[in-house]
Coordinates of C-alpha atoms in Angstrom, one line a residue:
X627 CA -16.7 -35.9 102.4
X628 CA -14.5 -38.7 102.0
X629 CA -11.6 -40.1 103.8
X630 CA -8.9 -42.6 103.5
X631 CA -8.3 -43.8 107.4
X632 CA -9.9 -43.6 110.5
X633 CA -8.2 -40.8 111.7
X634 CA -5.4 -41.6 113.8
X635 CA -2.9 -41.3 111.1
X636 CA -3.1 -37.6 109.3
X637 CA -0.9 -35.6 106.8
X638 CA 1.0 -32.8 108.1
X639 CA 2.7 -31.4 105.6
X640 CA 1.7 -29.7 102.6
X641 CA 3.2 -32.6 99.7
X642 CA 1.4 -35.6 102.4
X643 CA -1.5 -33.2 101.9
X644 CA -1.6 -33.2 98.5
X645 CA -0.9 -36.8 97.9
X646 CA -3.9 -37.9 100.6
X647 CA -6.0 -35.3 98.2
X648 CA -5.0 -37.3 95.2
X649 CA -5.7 -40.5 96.6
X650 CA -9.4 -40.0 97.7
X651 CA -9.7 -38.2 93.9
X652 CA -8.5 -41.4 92.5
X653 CA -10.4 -43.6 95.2
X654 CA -13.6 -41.2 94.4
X655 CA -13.3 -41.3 90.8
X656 CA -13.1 -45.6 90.8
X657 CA -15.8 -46.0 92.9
X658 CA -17.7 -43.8 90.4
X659 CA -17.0 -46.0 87.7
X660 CA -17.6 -49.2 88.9
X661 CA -21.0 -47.7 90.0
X662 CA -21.5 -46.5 86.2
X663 CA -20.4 -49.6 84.8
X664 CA -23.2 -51.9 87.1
X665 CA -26.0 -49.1 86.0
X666 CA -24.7 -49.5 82.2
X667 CA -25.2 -53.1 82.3
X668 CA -28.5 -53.2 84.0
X669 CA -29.8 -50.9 81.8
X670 CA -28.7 -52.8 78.8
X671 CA -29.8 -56.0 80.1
X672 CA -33.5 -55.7 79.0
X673 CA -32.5 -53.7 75.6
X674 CA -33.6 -56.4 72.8
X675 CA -37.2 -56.4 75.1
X676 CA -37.4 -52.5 74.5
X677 CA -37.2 -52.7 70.7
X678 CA -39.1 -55.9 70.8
X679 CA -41.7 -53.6 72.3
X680 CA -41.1 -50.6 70.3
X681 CA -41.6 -52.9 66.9
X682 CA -44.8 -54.2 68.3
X683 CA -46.4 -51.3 69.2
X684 CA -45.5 -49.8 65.7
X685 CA -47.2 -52.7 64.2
X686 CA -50.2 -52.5 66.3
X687 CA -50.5 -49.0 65.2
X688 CA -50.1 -49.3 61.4
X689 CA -52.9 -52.0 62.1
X690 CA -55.0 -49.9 63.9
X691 CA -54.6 -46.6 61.7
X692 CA -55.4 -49.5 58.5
X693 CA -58.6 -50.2 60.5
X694 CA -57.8 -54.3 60.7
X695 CA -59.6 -56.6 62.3
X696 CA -58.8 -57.6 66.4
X697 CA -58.2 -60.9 65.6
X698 CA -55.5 -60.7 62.5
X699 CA -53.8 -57.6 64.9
X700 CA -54.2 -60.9 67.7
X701 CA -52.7 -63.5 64.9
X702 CA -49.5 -60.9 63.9
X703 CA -48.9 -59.5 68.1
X704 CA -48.9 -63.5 68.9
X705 CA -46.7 -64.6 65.9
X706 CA -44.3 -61.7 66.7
X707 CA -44.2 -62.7 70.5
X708 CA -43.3 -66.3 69.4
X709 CA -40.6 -65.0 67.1
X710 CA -39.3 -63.2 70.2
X711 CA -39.3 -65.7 72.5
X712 CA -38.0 -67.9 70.5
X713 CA -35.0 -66.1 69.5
X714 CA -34.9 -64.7 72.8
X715 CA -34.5 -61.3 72.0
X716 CA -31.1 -61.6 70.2
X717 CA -31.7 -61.7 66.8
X718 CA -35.0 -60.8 65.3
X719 CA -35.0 -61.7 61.5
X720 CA -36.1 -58.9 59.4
X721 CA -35.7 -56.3 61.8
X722 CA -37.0 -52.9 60.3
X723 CA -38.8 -55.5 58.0
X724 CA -40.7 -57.0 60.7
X725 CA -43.8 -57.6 59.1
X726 CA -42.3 -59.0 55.7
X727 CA -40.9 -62.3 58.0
X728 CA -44.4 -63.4 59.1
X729 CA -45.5 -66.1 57.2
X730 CA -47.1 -66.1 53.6
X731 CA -50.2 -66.8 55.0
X732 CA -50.3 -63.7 57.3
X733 CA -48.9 -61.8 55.3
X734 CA -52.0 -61.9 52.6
X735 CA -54.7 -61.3 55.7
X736 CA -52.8 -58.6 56.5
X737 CA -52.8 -56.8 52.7
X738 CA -56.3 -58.2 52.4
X739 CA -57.5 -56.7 55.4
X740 CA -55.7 -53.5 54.7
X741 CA -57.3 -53.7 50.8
X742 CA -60.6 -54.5 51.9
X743 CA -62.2 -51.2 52.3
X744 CA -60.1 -49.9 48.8
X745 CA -61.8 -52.8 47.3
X746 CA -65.3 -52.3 48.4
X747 CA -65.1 -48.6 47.1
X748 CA -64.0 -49.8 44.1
X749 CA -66.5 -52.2 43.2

């Protein structure tokens, strides 16, 4: 229930009715907002960390379903996590591309790794 006074001063007639019923719609209906808008922005406060997360565990598990080895998936989880603090969440170069912006380096441990078996069969 809500109310707009303590009490001592009431509506009587049916249009004072009717505008005191408006007023606590209007009070009720701000106080809803500015409770939506505070969630909303708390909620979107830790949003680059969520798809910083959601990236890394999609790398983790194209590297573990390419059986690589724990310490190139170590090498490319603490690269990423450098990236990320380093741009602090706000921009992450490559996005969708996330694995094409690691360095050269990485990049051929990674296909090598991910070869490896291919290779072996091969030969």
């Amino acid at each position: 229930m809500t109310s707009t006074g303590y009490g001592d001063i009431s509506a009587h007639t049916t249009v004072a009715r009717f505008i005191s019923v408006v007023a606590m719609l209007v009070g009720l209906l701000l106080y809803g907002y500015c409770l939506s808008s505070i969630a909303a922005t708390l909620a979107n406060s830790d949003a680059p960390r969520v798809g910083f997360q959601e990236k890394l565990f999609a790398v983790q598990e194209f590297m573990k379903d390419h059986g690589l080895s724990n310490d190139l998936t170590n090498r490319v989880i603490n690269y990423l996590s450098l990236v990320f603090r380093k741009h602090r969440g706000e921009a992450m170069p490559g996005g969708e591309l996330l694995m094409h912006d690691m360095p050269i380096r990485l990049q051929q441990d990674v296909a090598f790794e991910d070869a490896k078996n291919t290779i072996g069969q091969v030969l």
